[in-house]
Coordinates of C-alpha atoms in Angstrom, one line a residue:
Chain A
X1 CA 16.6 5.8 -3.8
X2 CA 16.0 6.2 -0.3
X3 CA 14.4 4.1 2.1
X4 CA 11.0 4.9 3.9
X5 CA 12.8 5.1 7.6
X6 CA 10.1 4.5 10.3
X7 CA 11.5 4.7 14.6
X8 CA 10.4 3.2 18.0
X9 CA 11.5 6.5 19.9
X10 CA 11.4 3.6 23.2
X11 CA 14.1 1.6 22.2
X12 CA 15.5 4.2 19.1
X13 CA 15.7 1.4 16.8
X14 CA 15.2 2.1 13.1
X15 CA 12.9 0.5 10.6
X16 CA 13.3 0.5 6.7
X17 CA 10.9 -0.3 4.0
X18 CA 12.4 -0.5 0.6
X19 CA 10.9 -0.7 -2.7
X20 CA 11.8 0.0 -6.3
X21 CA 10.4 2.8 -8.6
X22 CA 7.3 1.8 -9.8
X23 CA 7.1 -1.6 -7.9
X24 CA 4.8 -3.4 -6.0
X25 CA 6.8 -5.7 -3.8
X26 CA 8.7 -4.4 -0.7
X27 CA 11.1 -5.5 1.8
X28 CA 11.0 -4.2 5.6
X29 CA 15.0 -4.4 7.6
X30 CA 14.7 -4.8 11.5
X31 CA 10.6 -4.2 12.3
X32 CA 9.6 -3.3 16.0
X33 CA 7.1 -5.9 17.8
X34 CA 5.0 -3.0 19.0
X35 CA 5.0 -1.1 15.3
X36 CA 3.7 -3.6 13.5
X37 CA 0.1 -2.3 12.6
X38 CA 1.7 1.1 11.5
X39 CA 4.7 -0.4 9.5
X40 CA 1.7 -3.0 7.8
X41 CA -0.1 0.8 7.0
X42 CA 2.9 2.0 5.8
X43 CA 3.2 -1.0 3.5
X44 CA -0.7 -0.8 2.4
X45 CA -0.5 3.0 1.9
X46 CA 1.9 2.5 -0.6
X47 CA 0.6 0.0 -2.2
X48 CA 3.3 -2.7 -1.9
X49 CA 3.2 -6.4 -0.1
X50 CA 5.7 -7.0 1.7
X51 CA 8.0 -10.3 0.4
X52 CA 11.1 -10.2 2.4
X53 CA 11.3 -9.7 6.6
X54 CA 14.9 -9.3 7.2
X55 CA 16.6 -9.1 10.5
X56 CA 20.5 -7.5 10.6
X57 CA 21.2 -9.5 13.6
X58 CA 19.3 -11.4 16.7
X59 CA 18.7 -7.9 19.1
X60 CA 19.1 -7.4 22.6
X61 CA 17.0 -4.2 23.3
X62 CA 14.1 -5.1 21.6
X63 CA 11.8 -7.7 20.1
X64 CA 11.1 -8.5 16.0
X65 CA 7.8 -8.6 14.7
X66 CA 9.0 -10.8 12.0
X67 CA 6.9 -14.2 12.7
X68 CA 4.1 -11.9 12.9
X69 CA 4.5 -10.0 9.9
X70 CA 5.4 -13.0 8.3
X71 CA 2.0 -14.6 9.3
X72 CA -0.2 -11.9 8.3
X73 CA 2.2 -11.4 5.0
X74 CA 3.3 -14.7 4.0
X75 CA 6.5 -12.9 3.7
X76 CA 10.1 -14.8 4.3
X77 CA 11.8 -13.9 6.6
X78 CA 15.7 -13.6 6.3
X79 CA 18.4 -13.9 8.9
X80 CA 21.7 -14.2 9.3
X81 CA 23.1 -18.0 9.0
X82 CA 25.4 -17.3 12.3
X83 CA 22.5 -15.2 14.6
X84 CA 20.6 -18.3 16.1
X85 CA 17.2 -17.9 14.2
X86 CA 16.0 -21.2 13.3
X87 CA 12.5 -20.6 12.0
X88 CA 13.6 -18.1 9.5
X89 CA 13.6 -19.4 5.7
X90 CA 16.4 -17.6 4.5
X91 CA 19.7 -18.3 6.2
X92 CA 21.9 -15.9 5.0
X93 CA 25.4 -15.7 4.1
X94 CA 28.0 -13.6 3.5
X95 CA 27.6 -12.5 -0.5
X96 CA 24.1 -14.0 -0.5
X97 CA 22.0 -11.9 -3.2
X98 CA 18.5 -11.4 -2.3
X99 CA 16.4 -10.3 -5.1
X100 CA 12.7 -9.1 -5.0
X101 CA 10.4 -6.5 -6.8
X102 CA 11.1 -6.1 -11.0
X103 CA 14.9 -5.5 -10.4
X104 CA 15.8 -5.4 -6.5
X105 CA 18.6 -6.9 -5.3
X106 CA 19.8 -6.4 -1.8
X107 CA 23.3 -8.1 -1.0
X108 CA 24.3 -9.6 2.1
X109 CA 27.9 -8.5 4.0
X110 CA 28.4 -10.6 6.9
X111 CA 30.1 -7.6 9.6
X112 CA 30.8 -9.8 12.8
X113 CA 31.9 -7.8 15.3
X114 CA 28.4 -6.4 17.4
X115 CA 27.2 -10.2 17.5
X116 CA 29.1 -12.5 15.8
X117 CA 26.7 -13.1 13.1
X118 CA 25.2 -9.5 12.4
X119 CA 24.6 -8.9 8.4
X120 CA 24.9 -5.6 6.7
X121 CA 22.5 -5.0 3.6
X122 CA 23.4 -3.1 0.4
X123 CA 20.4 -2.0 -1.8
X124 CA 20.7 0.7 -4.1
X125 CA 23.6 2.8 -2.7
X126 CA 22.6 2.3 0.6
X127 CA 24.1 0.4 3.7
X128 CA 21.8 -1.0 6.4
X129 CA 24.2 -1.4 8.9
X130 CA 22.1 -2.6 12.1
X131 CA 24.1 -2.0 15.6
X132 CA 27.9 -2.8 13.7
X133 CA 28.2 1.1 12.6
X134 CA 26.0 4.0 14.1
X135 CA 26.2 7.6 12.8
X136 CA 29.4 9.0 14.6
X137 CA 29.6 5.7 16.6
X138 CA 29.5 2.1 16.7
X139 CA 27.2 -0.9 18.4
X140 CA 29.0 -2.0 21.7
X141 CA 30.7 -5.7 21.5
X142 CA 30.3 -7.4 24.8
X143 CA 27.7 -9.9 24.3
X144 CA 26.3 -12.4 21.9
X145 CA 30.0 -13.3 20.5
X146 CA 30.4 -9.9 20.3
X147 CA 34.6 -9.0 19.3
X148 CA 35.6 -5.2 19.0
X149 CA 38.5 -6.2 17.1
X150 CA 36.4 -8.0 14.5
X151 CA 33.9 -4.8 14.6
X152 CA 37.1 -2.8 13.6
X153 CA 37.9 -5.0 10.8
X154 CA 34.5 -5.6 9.8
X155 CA 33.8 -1.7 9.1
X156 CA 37.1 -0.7 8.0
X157 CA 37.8 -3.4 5.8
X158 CA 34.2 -4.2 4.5
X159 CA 32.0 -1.3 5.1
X160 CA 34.6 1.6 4.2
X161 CA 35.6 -0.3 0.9
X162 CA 32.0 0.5 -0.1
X163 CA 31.7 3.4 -2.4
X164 CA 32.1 6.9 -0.1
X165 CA 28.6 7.9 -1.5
X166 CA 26.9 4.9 0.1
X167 CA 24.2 6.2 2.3
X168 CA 24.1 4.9 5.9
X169 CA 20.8 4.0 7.5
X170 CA 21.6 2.7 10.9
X171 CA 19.8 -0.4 13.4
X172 CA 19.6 2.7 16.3
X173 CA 20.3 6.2 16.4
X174 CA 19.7 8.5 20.2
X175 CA 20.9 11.8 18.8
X176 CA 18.1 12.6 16.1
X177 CA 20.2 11.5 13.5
X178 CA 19.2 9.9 10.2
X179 CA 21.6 9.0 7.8
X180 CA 24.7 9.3 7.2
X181 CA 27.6 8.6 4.1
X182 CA 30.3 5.8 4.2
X183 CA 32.8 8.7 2.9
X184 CA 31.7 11.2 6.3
X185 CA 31.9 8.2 8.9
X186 CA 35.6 7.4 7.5
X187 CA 36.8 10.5 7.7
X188 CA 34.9 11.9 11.0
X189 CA 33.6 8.5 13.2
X190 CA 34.4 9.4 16.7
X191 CA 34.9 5.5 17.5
X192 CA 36.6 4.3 13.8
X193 CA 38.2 6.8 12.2
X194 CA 42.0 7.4 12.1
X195 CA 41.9 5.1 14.7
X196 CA 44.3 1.9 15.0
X197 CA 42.7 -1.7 16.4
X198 CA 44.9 -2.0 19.4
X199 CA 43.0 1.8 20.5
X200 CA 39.8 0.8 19.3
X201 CA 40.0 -2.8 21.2
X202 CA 40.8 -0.7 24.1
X203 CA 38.2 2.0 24.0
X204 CA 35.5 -0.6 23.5
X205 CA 36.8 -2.0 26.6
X206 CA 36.6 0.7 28.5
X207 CA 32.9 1.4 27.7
X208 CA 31.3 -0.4 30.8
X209 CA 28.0 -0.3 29.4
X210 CA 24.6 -1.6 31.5
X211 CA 23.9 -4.5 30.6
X212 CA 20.4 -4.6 28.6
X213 CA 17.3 -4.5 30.2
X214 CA 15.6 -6.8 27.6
X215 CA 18.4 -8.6 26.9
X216 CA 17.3 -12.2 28.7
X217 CA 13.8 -11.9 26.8
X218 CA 14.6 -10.4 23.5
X219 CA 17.1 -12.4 22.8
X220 CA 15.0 -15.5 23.0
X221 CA 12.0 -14.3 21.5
X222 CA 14.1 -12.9 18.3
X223 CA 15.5 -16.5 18.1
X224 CA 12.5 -17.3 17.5
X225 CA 11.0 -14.3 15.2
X226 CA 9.9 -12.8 18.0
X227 CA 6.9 -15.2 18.4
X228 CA 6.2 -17.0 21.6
X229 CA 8.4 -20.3 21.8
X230 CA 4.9 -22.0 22.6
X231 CA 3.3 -21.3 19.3
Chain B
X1 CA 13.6 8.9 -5.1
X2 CA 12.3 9.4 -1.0
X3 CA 13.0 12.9 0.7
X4 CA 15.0 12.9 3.9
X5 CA 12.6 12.7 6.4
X6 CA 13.4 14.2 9.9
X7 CA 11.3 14.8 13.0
X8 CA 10.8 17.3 15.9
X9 CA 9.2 15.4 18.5
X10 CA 8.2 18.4 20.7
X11 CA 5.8 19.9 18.0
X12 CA 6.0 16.8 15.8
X13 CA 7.0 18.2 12.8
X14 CA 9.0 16.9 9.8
X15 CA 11.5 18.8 7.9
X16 CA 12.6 17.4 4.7
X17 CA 16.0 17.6 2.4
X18 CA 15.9 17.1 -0.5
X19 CA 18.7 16.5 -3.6
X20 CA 18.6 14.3 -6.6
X21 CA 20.7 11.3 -7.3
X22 CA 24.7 11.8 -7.8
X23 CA 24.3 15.6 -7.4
X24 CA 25.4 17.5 -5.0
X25 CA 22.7 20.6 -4.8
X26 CA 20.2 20.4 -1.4
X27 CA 16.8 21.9 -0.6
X28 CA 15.1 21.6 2.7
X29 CA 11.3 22.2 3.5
X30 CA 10.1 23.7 6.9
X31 CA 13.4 23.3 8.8
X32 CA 12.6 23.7 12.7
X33 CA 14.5 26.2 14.1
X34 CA 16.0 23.9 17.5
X35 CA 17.5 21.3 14.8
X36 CA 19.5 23.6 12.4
X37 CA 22.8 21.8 13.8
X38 CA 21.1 18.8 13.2
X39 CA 20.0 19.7 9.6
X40 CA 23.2 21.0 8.4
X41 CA 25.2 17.8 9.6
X42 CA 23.0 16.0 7.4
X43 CA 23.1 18.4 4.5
X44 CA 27.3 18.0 5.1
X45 CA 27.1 14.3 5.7
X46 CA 25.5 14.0 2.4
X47 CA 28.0 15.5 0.8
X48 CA 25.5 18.2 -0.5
X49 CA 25.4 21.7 -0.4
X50 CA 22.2 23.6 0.7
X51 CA 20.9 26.0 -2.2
X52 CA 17.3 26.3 -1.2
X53 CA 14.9 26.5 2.1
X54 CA 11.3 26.3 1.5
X55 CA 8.7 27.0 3.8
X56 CA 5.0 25.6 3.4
X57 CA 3.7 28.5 5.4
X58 CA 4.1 30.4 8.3
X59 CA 3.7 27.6 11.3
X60 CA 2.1 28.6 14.8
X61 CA 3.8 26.1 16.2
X62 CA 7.4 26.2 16.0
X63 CA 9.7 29.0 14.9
X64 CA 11.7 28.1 11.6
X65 CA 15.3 28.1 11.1
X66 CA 15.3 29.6 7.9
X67 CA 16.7 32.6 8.3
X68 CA 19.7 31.3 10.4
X69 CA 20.0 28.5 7.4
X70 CA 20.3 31.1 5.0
X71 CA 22.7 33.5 7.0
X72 CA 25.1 30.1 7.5
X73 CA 25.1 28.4 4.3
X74 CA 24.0 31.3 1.4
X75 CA 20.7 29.3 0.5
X76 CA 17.7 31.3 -0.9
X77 CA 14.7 31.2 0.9
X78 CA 11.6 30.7 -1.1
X79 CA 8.0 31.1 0.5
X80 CA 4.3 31.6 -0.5
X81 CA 3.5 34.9 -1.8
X82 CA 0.9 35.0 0.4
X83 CA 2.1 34.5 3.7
X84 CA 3.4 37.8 4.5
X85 CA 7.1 36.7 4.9
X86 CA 9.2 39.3 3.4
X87 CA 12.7 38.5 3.9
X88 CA 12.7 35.8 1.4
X89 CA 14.2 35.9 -2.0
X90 CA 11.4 33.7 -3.6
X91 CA 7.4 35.1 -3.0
X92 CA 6.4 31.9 -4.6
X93 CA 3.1 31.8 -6.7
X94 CA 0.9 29.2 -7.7
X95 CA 2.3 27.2 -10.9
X96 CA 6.2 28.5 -10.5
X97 CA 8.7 25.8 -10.8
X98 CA 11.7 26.2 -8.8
X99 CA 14.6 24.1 -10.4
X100 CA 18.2 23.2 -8.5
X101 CA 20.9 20.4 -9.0
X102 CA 21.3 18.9 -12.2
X103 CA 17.9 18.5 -13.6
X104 CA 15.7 19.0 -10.0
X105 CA 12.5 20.8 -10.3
X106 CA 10.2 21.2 -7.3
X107 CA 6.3 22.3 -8.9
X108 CA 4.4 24.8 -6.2
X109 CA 0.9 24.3 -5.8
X110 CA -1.0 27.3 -4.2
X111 CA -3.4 24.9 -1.6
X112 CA -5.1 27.7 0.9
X113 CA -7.3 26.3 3.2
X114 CA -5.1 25.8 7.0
X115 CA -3.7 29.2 6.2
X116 CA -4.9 31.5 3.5
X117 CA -1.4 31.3 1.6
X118 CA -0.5 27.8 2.4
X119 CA 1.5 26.0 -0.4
X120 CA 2.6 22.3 -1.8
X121 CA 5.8 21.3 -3.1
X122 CA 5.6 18.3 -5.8
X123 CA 9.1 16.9 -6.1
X124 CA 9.7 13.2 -8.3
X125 CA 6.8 12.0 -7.6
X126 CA 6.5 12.8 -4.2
X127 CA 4.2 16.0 -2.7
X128 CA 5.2 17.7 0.2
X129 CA 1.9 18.7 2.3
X130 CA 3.0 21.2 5.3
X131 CA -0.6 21.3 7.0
X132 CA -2.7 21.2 4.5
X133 CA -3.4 17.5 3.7
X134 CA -1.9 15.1 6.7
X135 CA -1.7 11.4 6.6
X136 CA -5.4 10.2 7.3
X137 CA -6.2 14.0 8.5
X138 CA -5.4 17.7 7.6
X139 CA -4.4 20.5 9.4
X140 CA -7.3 22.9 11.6
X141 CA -8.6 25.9 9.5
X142 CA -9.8 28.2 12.2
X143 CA -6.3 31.1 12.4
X144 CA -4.2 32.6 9.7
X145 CA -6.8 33.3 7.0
X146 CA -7.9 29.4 7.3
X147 CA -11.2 28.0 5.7
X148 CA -12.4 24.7 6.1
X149 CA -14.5 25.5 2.4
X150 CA -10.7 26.8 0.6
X151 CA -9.1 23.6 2.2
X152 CA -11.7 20.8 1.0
X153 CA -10.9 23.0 -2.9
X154 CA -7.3 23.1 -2.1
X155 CA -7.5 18.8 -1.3
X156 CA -10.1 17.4 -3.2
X157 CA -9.0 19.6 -6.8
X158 CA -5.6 20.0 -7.0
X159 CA -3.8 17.0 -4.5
X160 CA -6.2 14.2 -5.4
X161 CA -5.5 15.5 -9.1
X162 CA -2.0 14.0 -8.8
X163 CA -1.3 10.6 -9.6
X164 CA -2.4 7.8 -7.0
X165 CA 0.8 6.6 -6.8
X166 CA 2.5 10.3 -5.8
X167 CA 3.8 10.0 -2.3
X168 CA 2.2 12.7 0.9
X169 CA 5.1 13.9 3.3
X170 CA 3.3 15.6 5.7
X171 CA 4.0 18.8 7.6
X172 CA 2.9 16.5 11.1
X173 CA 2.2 13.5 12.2
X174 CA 1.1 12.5 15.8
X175 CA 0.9 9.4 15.5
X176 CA 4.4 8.1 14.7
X177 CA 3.2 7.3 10.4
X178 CA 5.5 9.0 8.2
X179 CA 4.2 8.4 4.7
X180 CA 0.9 7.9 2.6
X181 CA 0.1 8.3 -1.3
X182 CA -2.6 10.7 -2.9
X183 CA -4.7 7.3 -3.6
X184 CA -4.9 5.9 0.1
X185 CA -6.0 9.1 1.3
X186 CA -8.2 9.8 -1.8
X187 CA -10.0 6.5 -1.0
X188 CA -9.6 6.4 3.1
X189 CA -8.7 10.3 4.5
X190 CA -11.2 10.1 7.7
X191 CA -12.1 14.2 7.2
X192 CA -11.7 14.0 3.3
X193 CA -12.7 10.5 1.3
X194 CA -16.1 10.5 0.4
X195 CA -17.2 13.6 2.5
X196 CA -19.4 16.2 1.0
X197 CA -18.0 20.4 1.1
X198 CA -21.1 20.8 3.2
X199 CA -20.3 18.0 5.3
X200 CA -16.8 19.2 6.1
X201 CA -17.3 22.4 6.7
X202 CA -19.6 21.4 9.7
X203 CA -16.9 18.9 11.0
X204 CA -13.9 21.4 10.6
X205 CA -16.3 24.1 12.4
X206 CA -16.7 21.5 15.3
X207 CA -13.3 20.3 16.3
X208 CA -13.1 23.6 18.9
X209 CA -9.0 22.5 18.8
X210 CA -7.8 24.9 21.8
X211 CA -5.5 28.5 20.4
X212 CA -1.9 26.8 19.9
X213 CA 0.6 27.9 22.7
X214 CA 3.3 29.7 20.3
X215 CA 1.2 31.4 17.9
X216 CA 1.9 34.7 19.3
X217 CA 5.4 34.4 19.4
X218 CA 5.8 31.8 16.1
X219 CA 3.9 33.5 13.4
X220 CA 5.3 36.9 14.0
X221 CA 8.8 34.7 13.7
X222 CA 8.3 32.8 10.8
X223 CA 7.0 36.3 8.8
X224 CA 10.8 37.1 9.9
X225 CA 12.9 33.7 8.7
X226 CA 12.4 33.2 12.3
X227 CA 15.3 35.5 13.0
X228 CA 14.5 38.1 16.0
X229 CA 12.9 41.4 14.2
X230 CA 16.1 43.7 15.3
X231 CA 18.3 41.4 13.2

């Protein structure tokens, strides 16, 4: 099973709708503020209502449309216990099973490393890994409690112990890319692979990335589900 | 079981791979030819080897990468009958079943109407739609042995025969949606739902959609693979 993958070419963030064969209920990972009438279509299209809103980790480069879809929905939305996200009914943890649909289960890795509480999902031999691992890269670590060496340990040691065959579906992607394969990004990552920590600390330090345009209202709003802190 | 669904953003087209679960076999449908290196990272990121490359039809608005696929990987190319592309192992007709993988069959329904020998691809419960039938829309029938009368056939009999539930993977989309079912559109396709043949034939004559810019160069193309004729 694959996802329905759905992209906000602005900020290249990745959306994903999952649902089981012949199901009706449907969960959406890391929806766009500005997408939300087309990812709602998406969801109506398909005949599915949507029961779980889960966020991989409070972004920096965009804002949720999770307290909206959760309005419109009465959906639940779930976030990660260590992310700052009050409002959301589901504070998850790491090895928190989240079932939905006939016989869905998504499970919940807790990968610190690009914030220190982003979550990874696993559903169906697939890996939603939000900003901790990209396709050929990795999600910088130098804000929100961000650590590069617990990105490194959160990827090798958690997300490359996952079966190589796990698919990939990444929070961003500014190349085209897709999807990707836990076996692939071990063997080929240009960030993680054959790569020590004490090189990987230091690379990540060397990045000198801009610091996020959004950052100082994203950040807030996604706190908050991406709805106005008035409301 | 979803396709892999990629997009060209300059002539907004998807390309789709295709392989079933635990195998290691690959088809892809209407690869563009600019994102062959893109494609075949996939295909080898997936751990999957390409074996097939289907074309809906010959586009006029993007060259194909089929032939250079074929040359780089030993994949068959399969393609209507009627399209006049005769480099291709596979002149597909109406009712052949190509089969691939472990136990992959991919159903070929003849649909003329945006071109005379435009076909569909029904895969797992999912129908691949090139031009014919688009997500709330279908593709112009005024070039390429098109007929607004053939098209409302091609729709209204043999898609909207499948099951409701079968998933549409267009050819296009403009307007960033990437999925729909045959019974969303049945019910809510602005040219198609509840429209007479009389009816959409006068629309379809009126949409006076301006000559698309590559046709000259594209078509004659795409009757080659989209390799250059000398090759």
């Amino acid at each position: 099973m694959n996802p329905i993958q759905l992209f906000d070419p602005v900020s290249s963030t990745f959306t994903y709708i999952i649902a089981g064969p012949n199901d009706d209920e449907a969960a959406i990972i890391d929806p766009v503020d500005e997408h939300w009438e087309r990812d709602l279509a998406h969801i109506e299209r398909l005949g599915l209502r949507l029961v779980y809103i889960l966020e991989t980790h409070a972004h920096a480069d965009h804002v949720t449309s999770a307290g909206r879809l959760r309005a419109l929905t009465g959906a639940k939305a779930a976030v990660p216990s260590g992310c700052g996200i009050p409002p959301a009914e589901l504070q998850l943890c790491d090895g928190d099973v989240i079932r939905f649909g006939k016989e869905e289960t998504i499970a919940v890795l807790h990968t610190p490393g690009h914030t220190a509480g982003s979550m990874c999902y696993v559903w169906r031999g697939n890996v939603f890994t939000g900003d901790t691992l990209l396709i050929d890269g990795c999600g910088r670590t130098d804000f929100q409690g961000g650590s590069a060496a617990a990105l490194y340990d959160s990827v090798t040691r958690k997300l490359f112990a996952l079966p190589d065959a796990t698919r990939i579906w990444p929070g961003h992607d500014y190349k085209g890319q897709s999807v990707s394969t836990i076996g692939w990004e071990k063997q080929h990552n240009a960030r993680l692979a054959n790569r020590s920590l004490a090189d990987f600390v230091v690379l990540m330090g060397q990045l000198n990335l801009p610091r996020p345009k959004l950052i100082d209202v994203a950040v807030p709003a996604n706190r908050n589900l991406g709805l106005p802190h008035s409301v």
